[in-house]
Amino acid sequence: MENQRIIISGLLGGTLAAILNSVPVLNFINCFCCLGIMLGGALALIYFDRSLAIREYLNPAIAVTIGITSGIIGAFISLGIEWIMFVNFGHWELELLQKMIENMEDIPEYFEKILIELENELHAGFRWTAILFRNLILMPIFCLFGSLITRTILNKNRIPQG
Amino acid sequence: MTLYFIKKKWLRILTFLLTLWILGILIAPLMVISGNKILISISDYLYFFYKPTCHQDPQRSFPIAGHHICVCVRCFAIYLAGLALTVYYYSKKTIKIWTSVRYTLLILPALCDFMLEKVAIYQNIKFVRFGTGIILGIALFHLLIIGTSTCAKPQHRN
C-alpha cells in the first residue's frame, strides 16, 4: 500500500517535473532556480501527504524516497516529451534563434556562441543518451530538493512520533 | 519555534555535492581555455548538463578569461550561499526553523529583481542579481538543511 502510494506520488510529481522541464516556453520557469523541477518533487510529497488517512509527521526517509522516485520517473517522461517535441517541431531553440538572427543587422557575439553551442548539440551523436544521463542526474536532485523543502513546510506544526 | 537536530552525515553529503556542483560550473570555461580537444568536449557536455538549470546567457554570467561560467550570476550566488550555509551549520548542533515572514522577506528581493527585469525597469545589474541570489540561496538552503535533518523534535513553541 505504502509502495503503491509512493509510486503514484512519484508518477504525478515526475509528470509535472517532466512537463515543466521539457515543454517549450513552460521550461523557462527553470531559469528561476530550477523551480519547475522542484515543483514536481513538492507535488509528489503533497499528494503523498494528502493520501494519508491522518496528517502525520513526515520523516526525511519518505521525503527522500518520494523526491528521488519522482525525479527518476520524471527523467524518462521528460526524455519522451523531448523526443515528441523534436519529432514534431525539430530543434525549436535553434530554429527560433536562426529566425531571430535573420531579422538582425548586427548579430551580437553571444548569439553566435549560443548558435554554435546549439548546432553542436544537434549534431552530437549521443544526443538522446546524453539527455537521459543529464535528466537522470538533474531531475532526482532537484525533485529531492523540492520534496525536502516541502517536508519542512508540511512538518512545521506536526509532532514526530516515538 | 521548532528546533531541529542536524545530522552531520547529511550535511557532509550536501556539502560534498554542492562543492562538486560549483566546481563543475567553474571548471567548464577553464577547460575551454586549455585548448585541449578532449577537455573542450568535456566542457561542451558540462554546458549542456547545466543547461536545464539555467538560461546560461553569457551577458548575465561571470566570465573567466572571456568564457562564461555554466550558470548565470543569480544561480551561482544561490549555490555559493548554499555552500556557505552548509559549512556554517556544520559547526552547529541545532537549527531553528524561521517564521514564514522571514522566508518570504528573503525570497522577495530575488522575485522583485526578476520581475523588474522582465518589465524592463532596469536590465542586468550583476551585483544586484548576485546579492538577491545570495539572499534567496540562504532561504532555500536553510529550508533544505532542515529538510535533511533526520531527527526533528519540537522543543518549545512560541
Short mmCIF file of C-alpha atoms in Angstrom, two decimals:
data_model
loop_
_atom_site.label_atom_id
_atom_site.label_comp_id
_atom_site.label_asym_id
_atom_site.label_seq_id
_atom_site.Cartn_x
_atom_site.Cartn_y
_atom_site.Cartn_z
CA MET A 1 0.00 0.00 0.00
CA GLU A 2 2.81 2.35 1.02
CA ASN A 3 4.83 1.44 -2.09
CA GLN A 4 1.80 1.94 -4.31
CA ARG A 5 1.24 5.40 -2.81
CA ILE A 6 4.92 6.29 -3.31
CA ILE A 7 4.81 5.20 -6.97
CA ILE A 8 1.59 7.10 -7.68
CA SER A 9 3.04 10.22 -5.99
CA GLY A 10 6.25 9.76 -7.98
CA LEU A 11 4.32 9.42 -11.23
CA LEU A 12 2.32 12.55 -10.52
CA GLY A 13 5.32 14.60 -9.43
CA GLY A 14 7.52 13.19 -12.17
CA THR A 15 4.96 14.06 -14.83
CA LEU A 16 4.73 17.65 -13.60
CA ALA A 17 8.52 17.96 -13.38
CA ALA A 18 8.91 16.47 -16.87
CA ILE A 19 6.32 18.81 -18.40
CA LEU A 20 7.92 21.84 -16.76
CA ASN A 21 11.36 20.63 -17.85
CA SER A 22 10.62 19.79 -21.47
CA VAL A 23 7.68 21.74 -22.85
CA PRO A 24 8.94 24.86 -24.65
CA VAL A 25 8.03 28.19 -23.01
CA LEU A 26 6.91 26.37 -19.81
CA ASN A 27 10.51 25.33 -19.21
CA PHE A 28 11.55 28.96 -18.77
CA ILE A 29 10.31 28.56 -15.17
CA ASN A 30 13.51 26.57 -14.56
CA CYS A 31 15.52 29.74 -15.13
CA PHE A 32 14.36 30.64 -11.63
CA CYS A 33 16.46 28.18 -9.64
CA CYS A 34 15.07 25.04 -11.34
CA LEU A 35 11.69 25.86 -9.82
CA GLY A 36 9.78 23.73 -12.32
CA ILE A 37 11.57 20.51 -11.43
CA MET A 38 11.39 21.31 -7.70
CA LEU A 39 7.63 21.78 -8.04
CA GLY A 40 7.42 18.18 -9.25
CA GLY A 41 9.06 16.91 -6.07
CA ALA A 42 6.87 19.21 -3.99
CA LEU A 43 3.67 17.99 -5.69
CA ALA A 44 4.68 14.35 -5.17
CA LEU A 45 5.13 14.85 -1.42
CA ILE A 46 1.94 16.92 -1.08
CA TYR A 47 -0.02 14.20 -2.89
CA PHE A 48 1.50 11.53 -0.64
CA ASP A 49 0.65 13.57 2.45
CA ARG A 50 -2.94 14.13 1.28
CA SER A 51 -3.38 10.41 0.54
CA LEU A 52 -2.67 9.51 4.17
CA ALA A 53 -5.69 8.97 6.40
CA ILE A 54 -4.10 11.02 9.20
CA ARG A 55 -1.83 14.00 8.65
CA GLU A 56 1.20 12.53 10.34
CA TYR A 57 4.78 13.71 10.75
CA LEU A 58 6.73 13.02 7.55
CA ASN A 59 10.17 11.58 8.18
CA PRO A 60 13.12 12.51 5.93
CA ALA A 61 13.40 8.99 4.51
CA ILE A 62 9.95 9.22 2.95
CA ALA A 63 10.72 12.69 1.51
CA VAL A 64 14.00 11.40 0.05
CA THR A 65 12.30 8.30 -1.42
CA ILE A 66 9.46 10.29 -2.98
CA GLY A 67 11.80 13.01 -4.28
CA ILE A 68 14.18 10.56 -5.94
CA THR A 69 11.32 8.38 -7.30
CA SER A 70 9.58 11.35 -8.89
CA GLY A 71 12.93 12.54 -10.32
CA ILE A 72 13.76 9.17 -11.90
CA ILE A 73 10.24 8.74 -13.33
CA GLY A 74 10.34 12.39 -14.50
CA ALA A 75 13.68 11.81 -16.26
CA PHE A 76 12.16 9.15 -18.52
CA ILE A 77 8.91 11.07 -19.12
CA SER A 78 10.95 14.18 -19.89
CA LEU A 79 13.02 12.25 -22.45
CA GLY A 80 9.77 11.07 -24.07
CA ILE A 81 8.36 14.61 -24.22
CA GLU A 82 11.63 15.97 -25.64
CA TRP A 83 11.62 13.23 -28.29
CA ILE A 84 7.99 14.03 -29.26
CA MET A 85 8.89 17.74 -29.43
CA PHE A 86 11.93 17.00 -31.57
CA VAL A 87 9.99 14.75 -33.97
CA ASN A 88 7.17 17.30 -34.38
CA PHE A 89 8.94 20.64 -34.15
CA GLY A 90 12.63 19.89 -34.76
CA HIS A 91 15.26 21.70 -32.69
CA TRP A 92 12.92 24.59 -31.84
CA GLU A 93 15.51 26.59 -29.85
CA LEU A 94 17.93 26.53 -32.78
CA GLU A 95 15.23 27.45 -35.29
CA LEU A 96 13.94 30.28 -33.09
CA LEU A 97 17.45 31.69 -32.77
CA GLN A 98 18.08 31.36 -36.52
CA LYS A 99 14.85 33.27 -37.24
CA MET A 100 15.83 35.99 -34.77
CA ILE A 101 19.28 36.31 -36.37
CA GLU A 102 17.74 36.54 -39.87
CA ASN A 103 15.96 39.74 -38.82
CA MET A 104 19.03 41.33 -37.26
CA GLU A 105 21.52 43.64 -38.90
CA ASP A 106 24.25 43.29 -36.29
CA ILE A 107 24.46 39.88 -34.69
CA PRO A 108 25.66 40.07 -31.08
CA GLU A 109 28.72 37.96 -30.36
CA TYR A 110 26.99 35.90 -27.65
CA PHE A 111 24.18 35.00 -30.09
CA GLU A 112 26.76 33.41 -32.35
CA LYS A 113 28.21 31.50 -29.39
CA ILE A 114 24.76 30.17 -28.43
CA LEU A 115 24.08 29.25 -32.06
CA ILE A 116 27.32 27.26 -32.28
CA GLU A 117 26.52 25.53 -28.97
CA LEU A 118 23.03 24.57 -30.19
CA GLU A 119 24.34 23.34 -33.54
CA ASN A 120 27.00 21.23 -31.81
CA GLU A 121 24.27 19.80 -29.60
CA LEU A 122 22.14 18.94 -32.65
CA HIS A 123 24.92 17.10 -34.43
CA ALA A 124 26.09 15.23 -31.37
CA GLY A 125 25.55 11.52 -31.99
CA PHE A 126 24.91 10.76 -28.36
CA ARG A 127 22.15 13.36 -28.02
CA TRP A 128 19.41 11.15 -26.55
CA THR A 129 21.74 9.19 -24.28
CA ALA A 130 23.24 12.48 -23.13
CA ILE A 131 19.79 13.94 -22.42
CA LEU A 132 18.75 10.83 -20.46
CA PHE A 133 22.01 10.83 -18.50
CA ARG A 134 21.58 14.54 -17.71
CA ASN A 135 17.93 14.07 -16.73
CA LEU A 136 18.76 11.08 -14.52
CA ILE A 137 21.17 13.22 -12.51
CA LEU A 138 19.49 16.60 -12.52
CA MET A 139 15.86 15.66 -12.02
CA PRO A 140 16.27 13.42 -8.93
CA ILE A 141 18.50 16.10 -7.33
CA PHE A 142 16.05 18.96 -7.85
CA CYS A 143 12.93 16.84 -7.15
CA LEU A 144 14.65 15.81 -3.93
CA PHE A 145 15.29 19.48 -3.09
CA GLY A 146 11.61 20.22 -3.78
CA SER A 147 10.33 17.37 -1.61
CA LEU A 148 12.72 18.15 1.27
CA ILE A 149 11.75 21.83 1.30
CA THR A 150 8.06 20.82 1.16
CA ARG A 151 8.66 18.39 4.04
CA THR A 152 9.97 21.25 6.17
CA ILE A 153 6.88 23.33 5.39
CA LEU A 154 4.38 20.48 5.91
CA ASN A 155 6.02 19.35 9.16
CA LYS A 156 6.11 22.81 10.68
CA ASN A 157 3.31 22.20 13.18
CA ARG A 158 3.49 18.41 13.41
CA ILE A 159 4.95 16.38 16.24
CA PRO A 160 7.22 13.40 15.45
CA GLN A 161 6.07 10.03 16.70
CA GLY A 162 8.10 7.91 19.03
CA MET B 1 9.62 27.52 17.30
CA THR B 2 10.74 24.02 16.39
CA LEU B 3 14.33 23.02 16.98
CA TYR B 4 15.86 20.53 14.56
CA PHE B 5 18.89 18.39 15.33
CA ILE B 6 21.32 18.37 12.47
CA LYS B 7 22.69 15.03 11.33
CA LYS B 8 26.29 15.70 10.25
CA LYS B 9 26.24 12.84 7.74
CA TRP B 10 23.59 14.59 5.68
CA LEU B 11 25.40 17.90 5.83
CA ARG B 12 28.65 16.23 4.76
CA ILE B 13 26.92 14.71 1.71
CA LEU B 14 25.23 18.02 0.90
CA THR B 15 28.49 19.97 1.22
CA PHE B 16 30.33 17.45 -0.94
CA LEU B 17 27.65 17.53 -3.66
CA LEU B 18 27.49 21.32 -3.61
CA THR B 19 31.28 21.60 -3.88
CA LEU B 20 31.25 19.24 -6.87
CA TRP B 21 28.38 21.19 -8.41
CA ILE B 22 30.19 24.55 -8.04
CA LEU B 23 33.47 23.07 -9.29
CA GLY B 24 31.66 21.81 -12.40
CA ILE B 25 30.33 25.32 -13.00
CA LEU B 26 33.76 26.91 -12.70
CA ILE B 27 35.82 24.27 -14.46
CA ALA B 28 33.99 24.38 -17.83
CA PRO B 29 35.40 27.75 -19.03
CA LEU B 30 38.86 26.72 -17.80
CA MET B 31 38.64 23.60 -19.97
CA VAL B 32 37.77 25.75 -22.98
CA ILE B 33 40.79 27.97 -22.31
CA SER B 34 43.11 24.95 -22.14
CA GLY B 35 42.64 24.35 -25.88
CA ASN B 36 42.81 20.57 -25.45
CA LYS B 37 40.21 18.88 -27.68
CA ILE B 38 39.15 16.29 -25.08
CA LEU B 39 38.78 18.94 -22.40
CA ILE B 40 36.78 21.14 -24.79
CA SER B 41 34.42 18.20 -25.46
CA ILE B 42 34.00 17.67 -21.72
CA SER B 43 33.31 21.38 -21.25
CA ASP B 44 30.68 21.21 -24.05
CA TYR B 45 28.96 18.45 -22.13
CA LEU B 46 29.21 20.43 -18.89
CA TYR B 47 27.48 23.43 -20.52
CA PHE B 48 24.86 21.01 -21.90
CA PHE B 49 24.50 19.37 -18.48
CA TYR B 50 23.78 22.62 -16.63
CA LYS B 51 21.51 23.96 -19.37
CA PRO B 52 18.13 22.89 -17.90
CA THR B 53 19.01 24.58 -14.60
CA CYS B 54 19.81 27.99 -16.07
CA HIS B 55 19.37 30.09 -19.23
CA GLN B 56 23.20 30.41 -19.48
CA ASP B 57 23.02 33.87 -21.05
CA PRO B 58 26.71 34.87 -21.40
CA GLN B 59 25.85 38.51 -20.67
CA ARG B 60 24.35 37.51 -17.34
CA SER B 61 27.16 35.21 -16.27
CA PHE B 62 30.56 35.78 -14.74
CA PRO B 63 33.31 35.38 -17.31
CA ILE B 64 36.58 33.54 -16.73
CA ALA B 65 39.18 34.66 -19.26
CA GLY B 66 36.48 35.60 -21.74
CA HIS B 67 34.37 32.44 -21.39
CA HIS B 68 31.19 32.48 -19.34
CA ILE B 69 30.69 30.02 -16.48
CA CYS B 70 27.97 27.34 -16.76
CA VAL B 71 25.25 29.26 -14.89
CA CYS B 72 24.16 32.87 -14.53
CA VAL B 73 25.20 35.22 -11.72
CA ARG B 74 21.98 34.62 -9.72
CA CYS B 75 22.19 30.82 -9.87
CA PHE B 76 25.88 30.92 -8.98
CA ALA B 77 25.10 33.14 -5.98
CA ILE B 78 22.38 30.71 -4.81
CA TYR B 79 24.82 27.77 -4.88
CA LEU B 80 27.56 29.80 -3.17
CA ALA B 81 25.14 30.82 -0.40
CA GLY B 82 24.13 27.17 -0.06
CA LEU B 83 27.73 26.07 0.32
CA ALA B 84 28.46 28.80 2.87
CA LEU B 85 25.33 27.85 4.86
CA THR B 86 26.15 24.13 4.93
CA VAL B 87 29.69 24.91 6.11
CA TYR B 88 28.29 27.31 8.75
CA TYR B 89 25.79 24.79 10.11
CA TYR B 90 28.43 22.09 10.18
CA SER B 91 29.79 23.64 13.36
CA LYS B 92 26.29 23.90 14.89
CA LYS B 93 24.29 21.15 16.56
CA THR B 94 20.80 22.51 16.07
CA ILE B 95 18.91 24.64 13.59
CA LYS B 96 15.70 26.57 14.17
CA ILE B 97 13.01 26.92 11.57
CA TRP B 98 12.35 30.59 10.82
CA THR B 99 8.97 32.23 10.55
CA SER B 100 7.17 32.31 7.19
CA VAL B 101 7.57 36.10 7.17
CA ARG B 102 11.34 35.80 7.33
CA TYR B 103 11.45 33.28 4.49
CA THR B 104 9.14 35.50 2.42
CA LEU B 105 11.34 38.53 3.10
CA LEU B 106 14.39 36.58 1.94
CA ILE B 107 12.75 35.28 -1.23
CA LEU B 108 11.09 38.59 -2.15
CA PRO B 109 14.20 40.57 -3.31
CA ALA B 110 15.12 37.96 -5.94
CA LEU B 111 11.50 37.77 -7.07
CA CYS B 112 11.30 41.59 -7.33
CA ASP B 113 14.60 41.71 -9.22
CA PHE B 114 13.33 39.01 -11.60
CA MET B 115 10.02 40.84 -12.19
CA LEU B 116 11.59 44.30 -12.55
CA GLU B 117 13.95 42.94 -15.19
CA LYS B 118 11.07 41.29 -17.00
CA VAL B 119 9.10 44.57 -17.17
CA ALA B 120 12.33 46.34 -18.27
CA ILE B 121 12.56 48.81 -15.36
CA TYR B 122 16.27 48.05 -15.40
CA GLN B 123 18.45 45.49 -17.12
CA ASN B 124 21.11 43.13 -15.94
CA ILE B 125 22.81 44.74 -12.94
CA LYS B 126 25.15 41.92 -11.99
CA PHE B 127 25.77 42.88 -8.36
CA VAL B 128 22.00 43.18 -7.74
CA ARG B 129 21.46 39.72 -9.26
CA PHE B 130 24.34 38.37 -7.18
CA GLY B 131 23.10 39.98 -3.95
CA THR B 132 19.48 38.87 -4.35
CA GLY B 133 20.71 35.41 -5.36
CA ILE B 134 22.74 35.11 -2.15
CA ILE B 135 19.68 36.10 -0.06
CA LEU B 136 17.44 33.65 -1.94
CA GLY B 137 20.07 30.91 -1.55
CA ILE B 138 20.12 31.42 2.23
CA ALA B 139 16.33 30.94 2.42
CA LEU B 140 16.26 27.90 0.12
CA PHE B 141 19.21 26.11 1.67
CA HIS B 142 18.03 26.84 5.20
CA LEU B 143 14.80 25.03 4.35
CA LEU B 144 16.81 22.29 2.67
CA ILE B 145 19.13 21.72 5.65
CA ILE B 146 16.09 21.44 7.94
CA GLY B 147 14.58 19.03 5.42
CA THR B 148 17.63 16.79 5.61
CA SER B 149 17.80 16.85 9.41
CA THR B 150 16.96 13.29 10.33
CA CYS B 151 15.98 13.82 13.92
CA ALA B 152 13.45 16.57 14.46
CA LYS B 153 11.92 17.14 17.85
CA PRO B 154 9.78 20.08 18.92
CA GLN B 155 11.39 21.66 21.97
CA HIS B 156 9.09 24.57 22.60
CA ARG B 157 6.67 26.70 20.69
CA ASN B 158 6.14 30.44 20.80
#
